[in-house]
Amino acid sequence: MGASQLSPDMDARAREFESVFLQRLVSVGQKTVADAIGVSESTVSRWKEGEIERWCKVIAHLGLQLVPDSAVLVNAEYLRSLETLAELGLKAEKKRPGPLGWD
């Protein structure tokens, strides 16, 4: 197998994806995965010898993400908009006068 041609950042992401993938594989179980996709458990086990790493690099190179079902993904522009609104709200709250004393 040749050396990785991914940038250091993409290579780090691929390693992170591989870690998530392997943790999830342990959690769900190789046999469960194998049965679900119609292959032998040994086939799934052999993937750990480089196949999972290779596909995680492909995912990183394509600019995709590997996340659990429970993750909520939003695009960066939307997140920046929310951050701006939160910042404006905090600034407005700081300028708000204190209690009037009759509450």
GROMACS .gro file of C-alpha atoms in nm:
model
  103
    1MET     CA    1   0.000   0.000   0.000
    2GLY     CA    2   0.140   0.345  -0.092
    3ALA     CA    3   0.185   0.637   0.141
    4SER     CA    4  -0.113   0.854   0.215
    5GLN     CA    5  -0.163   1.141  -0.028
    6LEU     CA    6  -0.405   1.321   0.202
    7SER     CA    7  -0.319   1.651   0.363
    8PRO     CA    8  -0.225   1.624   0.731
    9ASP     CA    9  -0.567   1.768   0.824
   10MET     CA   10  -0.757   1.520   0.607
   11ASP     CA   11  -0.538   1.235   0.731
   12ALA     CA   12  -0.621   1.332   1.092
   13ARG     CA   13  -0.992   1.342   1.004
   14ALA     CA   14  -0.965   0.998   0.841
   15ARG     CA   15  -0.804   0.857   1.158
   16GLU     CA   16  -1.083   1.013   1.366
   17PHE     CA   17  -1.345   0.860   1.135
   18GLU     CA   18  -1.174   0.521   1.163
   19SER     CA   19  -1.178   0.546   1.542
   20VAL     CA   20  -1.551   0.632   1.542
   21PHE     CA   21  -1.622   0.351   1.296
   22LEU     CA   22  -1.432   0.090   1.499
   23GLN     CA   23  -1.588   0.200   1.828
   24ARG     CA   24  -1.933   0.175   1.674
   25LEU     CA   25  -1.850  -0.164   1.521
   26VAL     CA   26  -1.757  -0.292   1.868
   27SER     CA   27  -2.074  -0.140   2.015
   28VAL     CA   28  -2.308  -0.289   1.754
   29GLY     CA   29  -2.112  -0.611   1.705
   30GLN     CA   30  -1.942  -0.760   1.401
   31LYS     CA   31  -2.194  -1.042   1.377
   32THR     CA   32  -2.488  -0.800   1.381
   33VAL     CA   33  -2.332  -0.594   1.102
   34ALA     CA   34  -2.239  -0.903   0.902
   35ASP     CA   35  -2.590  -1.047   0.930
   36ALA     CA   36  -2.746  -0.713   0.835
   37ILE     CA   37  -2.551  -0.686   0.510
   38GLY     CA   38  -2.534  -1.056   0.420
   39VAL     CA   39  -2.163  -1.127   0.466
   40SER     CA   40  -1.973  -1.349   0.706
   41GLU     CA   41  -1.847  -1.221   1.038
   42SER     CA   42  -1.492  -1.303   0.922
   43THR     CA   43  -1.541  -1.069   0.624
   44VAL     CA   44  -1.627  -0.786   0.860
   45SER     CA   45  -1.327  -0.879   1.075
   46ARG     CA   46  -1.093  -0.864   0.773
   47TRP     CA   47  -1.210  -0.508   0.700
   48LYS     CA   48  -1.013  -0.405   1.010
   49GLU     CA   49  -0.691  -0.503   0.828
   50GLY     CA   50  -0.696  -0.187   0.615
   51GLU     CA   51  -1.029  -0.170   0.435
   52ILE     CA   52  -1.195   0.051   0.698
   53GLU     CA   53  -0.890   0.280   0.705
   54ARG     CA   54  -0.898   0.309   0.324
   55TRP     CA   55  -1.268   0.399   0.313
   56CYS     CA   56  -1.229   0.650   0.595
   57LYS     CA   57  -0.961   0.821   0.385
   58VAL     CA   58  -1.202   0.827   0.090
   59ILE     CA   59  -1.471   0.983   0.309
   60ALA     CA   60  -1.225   1.250   0.429
   61HIS     CA   61  -1.098   1.317   0.076
   62LEU     CA   62  -1.453   1.362  -0.053
   63GLY     CA   63  -1.521   1.619   0.220
   64LEU     CA   64  -1.783   1.404   0.386
   65GLN     CA   65  -1.830   1.335   0.756
   66LEU     CA   66  -1.887   1.020   0.953
   67VAL     CA   67  -2.115   1.092   1.247
   68PRO     CA   68  -2.356   0.898   1.469
   69ASP     CA   69  -2.731   0.912   1.403
   70SER     CA   70  -2.772   1.122   1.715
   71ALA     CA   71  -2.554   1.404   1.576
   72VAL     CA   72  -2.725   1.719   1.452
   73LEU     CA   73  -2.547   1.874   1.157
   74VAL     CA   74  -2.589   2.230   1.036
   75ASN     CA   75  -2.391   2.413   0.772
   76ALA     CA   76  -2.122   2.657   0.883
   77GLU     CA   77  -2.308   2.964   0.753
   78TYR     CA   78  -2.616   2.881   0.958
   79LEU     CA   79  -2.403   2.825   1.269
   80ARG     CA   80  -2.226   3.161   1.219
   81SER     CA   81  -2.568   3.328   1.191
   82LEU     CA   82  -2.679   3.172   1.520
   83GLU     CA   83  -2.356   3.281   1.687
   84THR     CA   84  -2.410   3.638   1.565
   85LEU     CA   85  -2.768   3.644   1.693
   86ALA     CA   86  -2.657   3.506   2.029
   87GLU     CA   87  -2.381   3.768   2.053
   88LEU     CA   88  -2.626   4.049   1.973
   89GLY     CA   89  -2.870   3.915   2.231
   90LEU     CA   90  -2.599   3.903   2.499
   91LYS     CA   91  -2.489   4.260   2.421
   92ALA     CA   92  -2.849   4.380   2.443
   93GLU     CA   93  -2.897   4.197   2.774
   94LYS     CA   94  -2.589   4.368   2.922
   95LYS     CA   95  -2.732   4.711   2.828
   96ARG     CA   96  -3.070   4.637   2.983
   97PRO     CA   97  -3.146   4.850   3.288
   98GLY     CA   98  -3.168   4.684   3.626
   99PRO     CA   99  -3.493   4.619   3.813
  100LEU     CA  100  -3.713   4.924   3.872
  101GLY     CA  101  -3.759   4.842   4.236
  102TRP     CA  102  -4.134   4.801   4.230
  103ASP     CA  103  -4.140   4.442   4.103
   0.00000   0.00000   0.00000
